[in-house]
Coordinates of C-alpha atoms in Angstrom, one line a residue:
Chain A
M1 CA 133.7 199.2 97.3
K2 CA 135.6 197.5 94.6
E3 CA 135.2 199.1 91.2
K4 CA 133.3 196.9 88.6
I5 CA 135.1 198.6 85.7
T6 CA 138.4 200.7 85.8
R7 CA 139.2 203.6 83.7
Q8 CA 141.6 201.6 81.7
E9 CA 138.9 199.0 80.9
V10 CA 136.5 201.8 80.0
R11 CA 139.3 203.0 77.5
H12 CA 139.6 199.5 76.0
V13 CA 135.8 199.2 75.7
A14 CA 135.6 202.5 74.0
Q15 CA 138.1 201.4 71.5
L16 CA 136.1 198.2 70.8
A17 CA 133.0 200.5 70.3
R18 CA 135.0 202.9 68.0
L19 CA 134.4 205.8 70.4
E20 CA 136.8 208.4 71.4
L21 CA 136.2 209.8 74.9
S22 CA 137.8 213.0 76.3
E23 CA 139.4 212.9 79.7
E24 CA 136.3 214.3 81.3
E25 CA 134.0 211.9 79.5
E26 CA 136.2 209.1 80.4
K27 CA 135.9 209.9 84.0
Q28 CA 132.2 210.4 83.9
M29 CA 131.6 207.2 81.9
T30 CA 133.6 205.2 84.4
A31 CA 131.6 206.6 87.4
K32 CA 128.2 206.0 85.7
M33 CA 129.2 202.5 84.3
N34 CA 130.1 201.6 87.8
Q35 CA 126.9 202.8 89.2
V36 CA 124.9 200.8 86.7
L37 CA 127.0 197.6 86.8
T38 CA 126.8 197.6 90.5
Y39 CA 123.1 197.7 90.3
M40 CA 123.1 194.8 87.8
E41 CA 124.7 192.6 90.6
K42 CA 121.1 192.2 91.6
L43 CA 120.8 189.5 89.1
N44 CA 123.4 187.3 90.9
S45 CA 121.0 186.7 93.7
L46 CA 118.9 184.5 91.3
D47 CA 119.8 180.9 90.7
T48 CA 119.5 180.6 86.9
S49 CA 121.7 177.5 86.4
R50 CA 118.7 175.5 85.1
V51 CA 117.1 178.3 83.2
P52 CA 117.3 178.4 79.4
H53 CA 118.2 181.7 78.0
M54 CA 115.8 183.7 75.9
T55 CA 116.8 185.7 72.8
H56 CA 113.5 186.4 71.3
A57 CA 109.9 187.1 72.7
I58 CA 108.3 184.9 70.0
Q59 CA 109.5 181.5 69.0
L60 CA 109.9 181.6 65.3
Q61 CA 111.8 178.9 63.4
N62 CA 112.9 178.7 59.8
V63 CA 111.1 181.6 58.3
F64 CA 111.3 181.0 54.7
R65 CA 110.2 183.0 51.6
P66 CA 110.3 182.1 48.0
D67 CA 113.7 182.9 46.4
E68 CA 112.6 185.3 43.9
V69 CA 114.5 187.9 41.9
L70 CA 113.1 191.2 42.7
P71 CA 114.3 194.7 41.7
S72 CA 116.6 196.2 44.4
M73 CA 117.0 199.9 45.2
D74 CA 118.4 202.3 42.6
R75 CA 122.1 203.0 42.9
E76 CA 121.7 206.7 42.5
Q77 CA 119.1 206.8 45.3
I78 CA 121.4 205.0 47.8
L79 CA 124.3 207.0 47.0
A80 CA 122.4 210.1 47.5
N81 CA 123.1 209.8 51.3
A82 CA 126.7 208.9 50.9
P83 CA 129.0 211.5 52.8
E84 CA 131.4 210.9 49.8
C85 CA 131.0 209.0 46.6
D86 CA 132.1 209.0 43.0
G87 CA 128.7 208.2 41.6
V88 CA 129.4 204.5 41.5
S89 CA 130.9 203.7 44.9
F90 CA 131.2 205.0 48.4
L91 CA 134.6 206.7 49.0
V92 CA 136.5 206.2 52.2
P93 CA 140.0 207.2 53.4
K94 CA 142.7 205.1 52.2
V95 CA 142.7 201.6 53.9
I96 CA 146.0 200.1 52.9
Chain B
M1 CA 83.9 222.5 67.6
D2 CA 87.4 223.0 66.5
L3 CA 88.8 220.5 63.9
H4 CA 91.9 219.9 65.8
S5 CA 90.2 218.6 68.9
L6 CA 88.3 215.9 67.0
T7 CA 89.2 212.3 67.4
I8 CA 90.2 210.3 64.3
H9 CA 86.8 208.8 63.8
E10 CA 85.0 212.0 64.6
L11 CA 87.2 213.9 62.2
H12 CA 86.7 211.3 59.4
D13 CA 82.9 211.5 59.9
H14 CA 83.3 215.3 59.5
L15 CA 85.2 214.8 56.2
L16 CA 82.7 212.4 54.9
R17 CA 79.8 214.6 55.6
K18 CA 81.7 217.4 53.9
E19 CA 81.6 219.6 57.1
A20 CA 85.3 220.3 56.5
S21 CA 87.5 219.7 53.5
A22 CA 90.8 217.8 53.8
T23 CA 92.7 221.0 52.9
E24 CA 90.9 223.0 55.7
T25 CA 91.7 220.3 58.1
V26 CA 95.4 220.1 57.2
T27 CA 95.6 223.9 57.2
A28 CA 94.0 224.0 60.7
Y29 CA 96.5 221.6 62.0
L30 CA 99.6 223.3 60.4
Q31 CA 98.4 226.7 61.8
R32 CA 97.9 225.2 65.2
I33 CA 101.5 223.6 65.0
E34 CA 102.9 227.0 64.0
R35 CA 101.3 228.6 66.9
I36 CA 101.6 226.1 69.7
D37 CA 104.6 224.0 68.8
P38 CA 107.2 226.6 69.6
L39 CA 106.1 225.9 73.2
L40 CA 106.5 222.2 73.0
N41 CA 109.0 221.3 70.4
S42 CA 107.2 218.1 69.6
F43 CA 108.1 218.1 65.8
V44 CA 111.6 217.8 64.4
T45 CA 110.6 218.1 60.7
L46 CA 107.2 219.3 59.3
M47 CA 105.8 217.8 56.0
G48 CA 103.4 220.7 55.4
Q49 CA 103.6 221.1 51.7
E50 CA 103.3 217.4 51.0
A51 CA 100.4 217.2 53.5
L52 CA 98.5 219.9 51.6
R53 CA 99.2 218.2 48.3
E54 CA 97.8 215.1 49.7
A55 CA 94.8 216.8 51.0
Q56 CA 94.0 218.4 47.7
L57 CA 93.7 214.9 46.1
Y58 CA 90.8 214.3 48.4
D59 CA 89.2 217.6 47.8
N60 CA 89.3 217.3 44.0
G61 CA 88.0 213.8 44.2
R62 CA 91.1 212.0 43.0
K63 CA 91.4 210.1 46.3
D64 CA 88.5 208.5 48.1
L65 CA 87.6 209.4 51.6
E66 CA 85.5 206.3 51.9
A67 CA 88.5 204.1 51.4
S68 CA 89.4 203.7 55.0
P69 CA 88.9 205.3 58.4
L70 CA 92.1 207.0 58.1
A71 CA 91.5 208.6 54.7
G72 CA 92.3 212.2 54.9
V73 CA 93.4 212.1 58.6
P74 CA 96.5 214.1 59.6
L75 CA 99.0 212.1 61.7
G76 CA 102.4 212.4 63.3
I77 CA 105.1 209.8 63.0
K78 CA 108.1 209.4 65.3
D79 CA 111.4 210.3 63.7
V80 CA 112.9 206.9 64.0
I81 CA 110.5 205.5 61.3
C82 CA 111.7 205.8 57.8
T83 CA 109.7 208.2 55.4
K84 CA 110.9 208.2 51.9
G85 CA 112.1 211.6 50.7
F86 CA 111.7 213.1 54.3
R87 CA 114.6 213.2 56.6
T88 CA 114.7 210.7 59.4
T89 CA 117.0 211.8 62.1
C90 CA 116.3 209.7 65.2
A91 CA 116.9 212.9 67.0
S92 CA 120.6 212.3 66.4
R93 CA 123.4 214.5 64.9
I94 CA 124.7 211.4 63.2
L95 CA 121.5 211.1 61.1
E96 CA 120.7 214.9 61.0
N97 CA 120.7 214.9 57.2
F98 CA 119.6 211.4 56.4
V99 CA 116.8 211.1 53.8
P100 CA 115.7 207.5 53.5
P101 CA 115.3 206.1 49.9
Y102 CA 112.4 204.0 51.1
D103 CA 109.3 203.9 53.4
A104 CA 109.0 201.8 56.5
T105 CA 106.2 199.2 56.2
V106 CA 104.1 201.2 58.6
T107 CA 104.6 204.3 56.6
E108 CA 103.5 202.6 53.6
R109 CA 100.5 201.2 55.3
L110 CA 99.4 204.5 56.6
H111 CA 99.7 206.0 53.1
K112 CA 97.8 203.2 51.7
A113 CA 95.1 203.8 54.3
G114 CA 95.0 207.4 53.0
A115 CA 96.4 209.0 56.1
I116 CA 98.3 212.4 55.7
L117 CA 101.5 212.8 57.5
L118 CA 102.1 216.2 59.1
G119 CA 105.5 215.6 60.3
K120 CA 108.2 213.7 62.2
T121 CA 108.0 213.8 65.9
N122 CA 110.9 214.4 68.4
M123 CA 112.2 211.7 70.6
D124 CA 115.2 210.7 72.7
E125 CA 118.1 210.0 70.5
F126 CA 117.8 206.6 68.9
A127 CA 114.8 206.0 71.3
M128 CA 117.2 205.8 74.2
G129 CA 115.6 207.6 77.2
S130 CA 112.5 208.1 79.2
S131 CA 112.0 211.9 78.9
S132 CA 112.8 213.0 75.4
E133 CA 115.6 215.2 76.8
N134 CA 118.1 213.1 75.0
S135 CA 117.1 214.5 71.6
A136 CA 120.2 216.1 70.0
F137 CA 118.0 219.0 68.9
F138 CA 115.8 220.1 71.7
P139 CA 113.8 218.7 74.5
T140 CA 110.1 218.3 74.0
R141 CA 107.8 219.8 76.8
N142 CA 104.8 218.3 78.4
P143 CA 101.6 220.2 77.3
W144 CA 100.2 219.8 80.7
D145 CA 103.0 221.6 82.3
T146 CA 105.8 222.9 80.1
E147 CA 108.4 222.7 82.9
R148 CA 108.0 218.9 82.8
V149 CA 109.0 216.2 80.4
P150 CA 106.5 214.5 78.2
G151 CA 108.1 211.1 79.0
G152 CA 110.0 209.2 76.3
S153 CA 111.4 208.0 74.1
S154 CA 108.3 208.8 72.0
G155 CA 107.7 212.2 73.8
G156 CA 107.0 214.1 70.7
S157 CA 104.4 211.8 69.4
A158 CA 102.6 211.8 72.8
A159 CA 102.9 215.6 73.3
A160 CA 101.7 216.4 69.7
V161 CA 98.5 214.2 70.2
A162 CA 97.8 215.7 73.7
A163 CA 98.1 219.2 72.4
D164 CA 95.9 218.5 69.4
L165 CA 98.7 219.1 66.9
C166 CA 97.7 215.9 65.0
A167 CA 94.8 213.5 65.2
G168 CA 96.9 210.6 66.2
S169 CA 100.5 209.4 65.8
L170 CA 102.9 206.3 65.7
G171 CA 105.8 205.8 68.2
S172 CA 107.9 202.9 69.1
D173 CA 108.3 201.1 72.4
T174 CA 111.4 199.1 73.4
G175 CA 111.0 199.3 77.1
G176 CA 108.0 201.5 77.7
S177 CA 108.6 204.3 75.0
I178 CA 105.0 204.4 74.0
R179 CA 103.2 203.6 77.3
Q180 CA 105.1 205.9 79.5
P181 CA 104.8 209.1 77.4
A182 CA 101.2 208.2 76.7
S183 CA 100.7 208.1 80.6
F184 CA 102.7 211.4 81.0
C185 CA 100.7 213.3 78.5
G186 CA 97.2 211.9 79.2
V187 CA 96.6 210.0 75.9
I188 CA 96.2 206.5 74.8
G189 CA 99.4 204.5 73.8
L190 CA 99.5 201.0 72.8
K191 CA 102.5 198.7 72.4
P192 CA 101.6 195.7 70.3
T193 CA 102.9 192.1 70.9
Y194 CA 106.4 191.7 69.5
G195 CA 105.9 190.6 65.9
R196 CA 102.4 192.1 65.6
V197 CA 103.7 195.0 63.6
S198 CA 106.5 195.1 61.0
R199 CA 109.7 196.7 62.1
F200 CA 110.9 197.1 58.5
G201 CA 112.1 200.7 58.2
L202 CA 112.1 201.3 61.9
V203 CA 115.7 202.3 62.8
A204 CA 116.8 199.5 65.2
F205 CA 117.6 200.2 68.8
A206 CA 117.0 196.7 70.4
S207 CA 115.8 194.3 67.8
S208 CA 114.2 191.6 70.1
L209 CA 112.2 194.3 71.9
D210 CA 111.3 197.1 69.5
Q211 CA 107.7 197.4 68.4
I212 CA 105.8 200.2 66.7
G213 CA 102.5 201.4 68.1
P214 CA 99.9 204.1 68.1
F215 CA 99.0 207.1 70.3
A216 CA 95.5 208.4 70.1
K217 CA 92.9 210.5 71.8
D218 CA 90.6 207.6 72.5
V219 CA 90.7 203.8 72.5
E220 CA 88.6 203.6 69.2
D221 CA 91.3 205.7 67.4
A222 CA 94.0 203.4 68.8
A223 CA 92.1 200.4 67.4
I224 CA 91.8 202.2 64.0
L225 CA 95.6 203.0 63.9
L226 CA 96.6 199.5 65.0
Q227 CA 94.3 197.9 62.4
A228 CA 96.1 199.9 59.6
I229 CA 99.6 198.8 60.7
A230 CA 99.2 195.2 62.1
G231 CA 100.0 192.1 60.1
H232 CA 102.6 190.0 58.6
D233 CA 105.3 191.5 56.3
Q234 CA 107.6 189.4 54.3
R235 CA 110.4 192.2 54.9
D236 CA 110.5 191.6 58.6
S237 CA 111.0 187.9 59.3
T238 CA 110.2 188.4 62.9
S239 CA 106.6 189.8 62.1
V240 CA 104.2 187.0 62.8
D241 CA 101.9 185.6 60.2
Q242 CA 98.7 185.4 62.2
P243 CA 95.3 186.8 61.2
V244 CA 94.5 190.3 62.6
P245 CA 91.1 190.5 64.3
D246 CA 88.7 193.4 63.7
Y247 CA 89.7 195.6 66.8
R248 CA 86.9 198.0 66.7
L249 CA 84.3 195.2 66.7
A250 CA 86.3 193.3 69.4
M251 CA 86.6 196.3 71.8
K252 CA 82.9 196.7 72.2
R253 CA 82.4 193.4 74.0
S254 CA 81.5 193.7 77.7
I255 CA 84.2 192.9 80.3
K256 CA 81.7 191.3 82.5
G257 CA 83.3 188.1 84.1
L258 CA 86.7 188.9 82.8
R259 CA 89.4 188.1 85.5
L260 CA 91.9 191.0 85.9
G261 CA 95.1 190.3 87.7
I262 CA 96.6 192.8 90.1
P263 CA 100.3 192.0 90.6
R264 CA 101.3 192.7 94.2
E265 CA 104.8 193.5 93.1
Y266 CA 103.5 196.7 91.2
F267 CA 102.3 198.3 94.3
I268 CA 105.6 199.0 96.0
D269 CA 107.0 201.7 98.3
G270 CA 108.2 204.5 96.2
I271 CA 105.0 204.7 94.2
E272 CA 103.5 208.2 94.4
P273 CA 100.4 208.2 96.5
D274 CA 98.4 210.2 93.9
V275 CA 99.3 207.7 91.3
A276 CA 98.4 204.7 93.5
A277 CA 95.1 206.5 94.3
A278 CA 94.2 207.0 90.7
V279 CA 95.0 203.4 89.8
Q280 CA 93.0 202.1 92.7
Q281 CA 90.1 204.2 91.7
A282 CA 90.4 202.7 88.1
M283 CA 90.3 199.2 89.6
T284 CA 87.1 200.0 91.4
T285 CA 85.6 201.2 88.1
L286 CA 86.6 198.0 86.3
K287 CA 85.0 196.0 89.2
E288 CA 81.8 198.0 88.8
L289 CA 81.9 197.1 85.1
G290 CA 81.8 193.4 86.0
A291 CA 85.4 192.4 86.0
E292 CA 86.6 190.2 88.7
M293 CA 89.9 191.3 90.3
V294 CA 92.3 188.7 91.4
E295 CA 95.6 189.2 93.2
I296 CA 98.5 187.7 91.4
S297 CA 102.2 187.6 91.7
L298 CA 105.0 188.3 89.1
P299 CA 107.8 187.4 91.3
H300 CA 110.6 188.5 89.1
T301 CA 109.5 192.1 88.5
E302 CA 112.3 193.7 90.5
Y303 CA 114.8 192.1 88.2
G304 CA 113.3 193.7 85.1
V305 CA 115.4 196.9 85.1
A306 CA 118.6 195.1 85.5
A307 CA 117.9 192.5 82.8
Y308 CA 116.6 195.1 80.3
Y309 CA 119.4 197.5 80.8
I310 CA 121.9 194.6 79.9
I311 CA 119.9 193.2 77.0
A312 CA 118.8 196.5 75.3
P313 CA 122.2 198.2 75.4
A314 CA 123.8 194.8 74.1
E315 CA 121.6 194.8 71.1
A316 CA 121.9 198.5 70.7
S317 CA 125.8 198.3 70.6
S318 CA 125.5 195.8 67.8
N319 CA 122.8 197.7 65.8
L320 CA 124.5 201.0 66.1
A321 CA 127.7 199.7 64.7
R322 CA 126.4 200.5 61.3
F323 CA 126.8 204.3 61.9
D324 CA 130.3 204.5 60.7
G325 CA 130.3 207.5 58.3
V326 CA 130.6 205.5 55.2
K327 CA 127.2 204.9 53.7
Y328 CA 124.9 207.6 55.1
G329 CA 124.8 210.1 57.9
L330 CA 127.6 212.2 59.3
R331 CA 131.3 211.8 58.5
A332 CA 134.0 213.5 60.4
P333 CA 136.0 215.5 57.8
D334 CA 139.6 215.2 57.0
S335 CA 140.3 211.7 58.7
K336 CA 143.6 210.5 57.7
D337 CA 142.6 206.8 57.9
L338 CA 139.6 204.6 58.3
M339 CA 139.8 204.0 62.0
T340 CA 140.1 207.6 62.9
M341 CA 137.2 208.4 60.7
Y342 CA 135.0 205.8 62.5
C343 CA 136.0 206.9 65.9
Q344 CA 135.7 210.6 65.2
T345 CA 132.4 210.3 63.3
R346 CA 130.8 208.3 66.1
S347 CA 132.1 210.4 68.9
R348 CA 130.8 213.6 67.2
G349 CA 127.6 212.0 66.0
F350 CA 126.4 210.3 69.2
G351 CA 125.0 212.0 72.3
M352 CA 126.1 211.0 75.9
E353 CA 123.3 208.6 76.6
V354 CA 123.7 206.8 73.4
K355 CA 127.5 206.5 74.0
R356 CA 126.7 205.2 77.5
R357 CA 124.5 202.5 76.2
I358 CA 126.9 201.6 73.4
M359 CA 129.7 201.3 76.1
L360 CA 127.6 199.2 78.4
G361 CA 126.3 197.0 75.6
T362 CA 129.9 196.5 74.2
Y363 CA 131.1 195.6 77.8
V364 CA 128.4 193.0 78.7
L365 CA 129.1 191.3 75.4
S366 CA 132.9 191.4 75.6
A367 CA 135.0 188.3 76.3
G368 CA 135.0 187.5 79.9
Y369 CA 131.8 189.3 80.7
Y370 CA 129.3 187.7 78.4
D371 CA 128.2 185.0 80.7
A372 CA 128.1 187.1 83.8
Y373 CA 126.0 189.8 82.2
Y374 CA 124.4 189.1 78.9
R375 CA 123.8 185.3 79.4
K376 CA 122.5 185.8 82.9
A377 CA 120.2 188.7 81.8
S378 CA 118.8 186.5 78.9
Q379 CA 118.1 183.7 81.5
V380 CA 116.3 186.2 83.8
R381 CA 114.3 187.3 80.8
T382 CA 113.0 183.7 80.5
L383 CA 111.9 183.9 84.2
I384 CA 110.1 187.2 83.7
R385 CA 108.3 185.7 80.7
Q386 CA 107.3 182.6 82.7
D387 CA 105.9 184.9 85.4
F388 CA 103.5 186.3 82.9
L389 CA 102.6 183.1 81.3
Q390 CA 101.8 181.6 84.7
A391 CA 99.8 184.7 85.7
F392 CA 97.6 184.3 82.5
E393 CA 96.6 181.0 83.8
Q394 CA 94.8 182.7 86.7
C395 CA 93.6 185.9 84.9
D396 CA 92.6 187.1 81.5
A397 CA 94.7 190.5 81.6
I398 CA 96.7 192.3 84.1
V399 CA 96.1 196.0 85.3
T400 CA 99.0 198.1 86.8
P401 CA 100.2 201.6 87.0
V402 CA 102.3 202.6 83.9
T403 CA 104.9 204.6 86.0
P404 CA 105.4 204.9 89.7
I405 CA 105.7 208.7 89.4
P406 CA 104.0 211.6 87.5
P407 CA 105.9 213.5 84.9
F408 CA 109.0 214.9 86.3
K409 CA 110.8 218.3 85.8
I410 CA 113.0 218.9 82.9
G411 CA 116.6 218.3 83.9
E412 CA 115.6 216.6 87.2
K413 CA 117.0 213.2 86.3
T414 CA 119.5 213.9 83.5
D415 CA 122.5 213.6 85.8
D416 CA 121.5 210.2 87.2
P417 CA 120.9 207.7 84.5
L418 CA 120.2 204.9 87.0
Q419 CA 117.3 206.9 88.5
M420 CA 116.0 207.4 84.9
Y421 CA 116.2 203.7 84.2
L422 CA 114.3 202.9 87.4
S423 CA 111.4 205.0 86.4
D424 CA 110.7 202.3 83.7
V425 CA 110.2 199.6 86.3
F426 CA 106.5 198.9 85.4
T427 CA 106.8 198.9 81.6
L428 CA 110.1 196.9 81.1
P429 CA 108.8 193.4 82.2
A430 CA 106.2 193.3 79.5
S431 CA 108.6 194.4 76.9
L432 CA 111.0 191.6 77.9
A433 CA 108.1 189.0 77.7
G434 CA 106.9 190.4 74.3
I435 CA 103.4 190.9 75.5
P436 CA 101.1 193.7 74.4
G437 CA 100.2 196.6 76.7
I438 CA 98.2 199.7 76.7
S439 CA 98.3 202.9 78.7
I440 CA 95.0 204.8 79.2
P441 CA 94.3 208.1 81.2
C442 CA 92.8 207.1 84.6
G443 CA 93.1 210.4 86.6
F444 CA 95.3 213.3 87.7
S445 CA 97.8 213.8 90.4
A446 CA 98.5 216.9 92.2
G447 CA 99.3 219.9 89.9
N448 CA 96.9 218.5 87.2
L449 CA 99.3 215.9 85.8
P450 CA 97.9 212.9 84.0
V451 CA 98.1 209.4 85.5
G452 CA 97.9 206.3 83.2
L453 CA 96.6 202.8 83.8
Q454 CA 98.5 200.0 82.1
V455 CA 96.6 197.0 80.9
L456 CA 98.6 194.0 79.8
G457 CA 97.4 191.0 77.8
P458 CA 98.7 187.6 76.6
H459 CA 100.7 187.5 73.4
F460 CA 98.6 188.6 70.4
R461 CA 95.5 189.7 72.6
E462 CA 95.5 193.3 71.6
D463 CA 91.8 192.8 71.1
L464 CA 91.4 192.0 74.8
I465 CA 93.4 195.1 76.2
L466 CA 91.6 197.3 73.8
Q467 CA 88.3 195.8 74.9
I468 CA 89.1 196.4 78.6
A469 CA 90.5 200.0 77.8
Y470 CA 87.4 200.8 75.8
Q471 CA 85.0 199.8 78.5
F472 CA 86.9 201.6 81.0
E473 CA 87.0 204.7 78.8
Q474 CA 83.3 204.6 78.3
A475 CA 82.7 204.7 82.0
T476 CA 85.2 207.5 82.8
P477 CA 85.8 211.0 81.6
H478 CA 89.6 211.2 81.9
H479 CA 90.5 210.8 78.2
K480 CA 88.3 213.9 77.3
A481 CA 90.4 216.2 79.5
R482 CA 92.8 218.4 77.5
P483 CA 95.7 220.5 78.5
Q484 CA 95.0 224.3 78.2
M485 CA 97.3 225.3 75.4
D486 CA 95.2 228.1 73.9
S487 CA 96.0 230.6 76.5
H488 CA 99.5 230.6 75.2
G489 CA 99.6 233.0 72.2

């Protein structure tokens, strides 16, 4: 049977998802994704050309709330979980 | 009678009558957890000191036991729900040391109702799984047979209630993660209508599907817990502003004359004979209680697994993009640039199933594949929802098995994700449609393993499914059965 997704594509998708896969993981991922994607083909037996798509279980529109200024979380509390910070900002490796 | 074996409403009566103090109660539970949980691993983090401190407030009269039916009652809470000051790991390495600076709305509401949290319960990493084996820390075991899984993803919450390690608990259900473990562990589990309970502070897996709901030892307890957490919340714009009925009052109505739909697509080949027999027996009981059984059809049931395993991973891949090693959680050390840091952090922090779903989700949303997969699946979702809406024109509620199979052995399905996904076949459609569902014990299969009955209702009819569950429970002994844990140490 034709592969739904090749190893090269898996590598590309991993890059999009910001994941690094080892050789072995990549091989396994390709096999399992093929298995699952082949199963998904089942959906093609349904004609959905006139069916609207559904993104939410409950139809909600224009959920508004008053635009009030409320206290936000304390900076110190938020930075407490930072892997690296200088007490004012999150620190990350050099970008530019 | 042992304190730990009481239901929430019994325990609360005990506390009110001063037959036990809150401190005695919490102490009894903590001792039991210490003795029995090493066999089950249902808790990731215990909150013992805080729980004892809370209990004292009741015992010295600074908090009022009369304030709510949950006042002074010890509960467990799934480790995907934020608890201010107590780590919330989602059973993932990437959040192993994350301590939320805020409470989820449901946590806040439990505190307000006076409940005492004993600890955070184990789960499949980021709620992705059907067995709780995908926890990055340890698998949870089924109290009925410790060689078997408790179900998932809320396996810890279900096992802890079944083994009397807490009086009740909260879990989350995206595709069956409350109902299936409730069935596997022989307790009550309720997934509310999408929008009934605020998701604020629930770490997101699939935002259009996730709902928080209770695990309990009987239906009345489930009603009490749902009552405490249901209702609109300004901080979750998808929570719906609709009045919350009095569930305990509503559940006591007779079910005489109710029409219960039996979908023929839920009685397929591959369903275990023991499971089918227990569910058939339950239907006979419901008929004896005066309900009318009508055969219905939910024609798109067989497409539920495929649609769900496109939609949920798609949403997950987007939600989990936030775990990048910048603001919280794990960061891979010594990365020379930002891109390397992202990739290494995520690769070390996520387990294999989470990576698989992120990959699947990224793929089905990527250019060239979006229409074939994601768009198609969301159209099929419309069809599945229509199935239910049409069925509810012929019946008031729907009864089905929760799962086609009893709890399976630890390790039995870990190598075959597709087989694991297929075990969710009876819970996924209701999740896709956003309707509420409850799992109630309805018997046992060979080897004394619990079987659950699923009752599904129209949107926002939790009162109706609680009513059916309550009347069924009153007529049957199954919910009173408890696993024999005490022979162990």
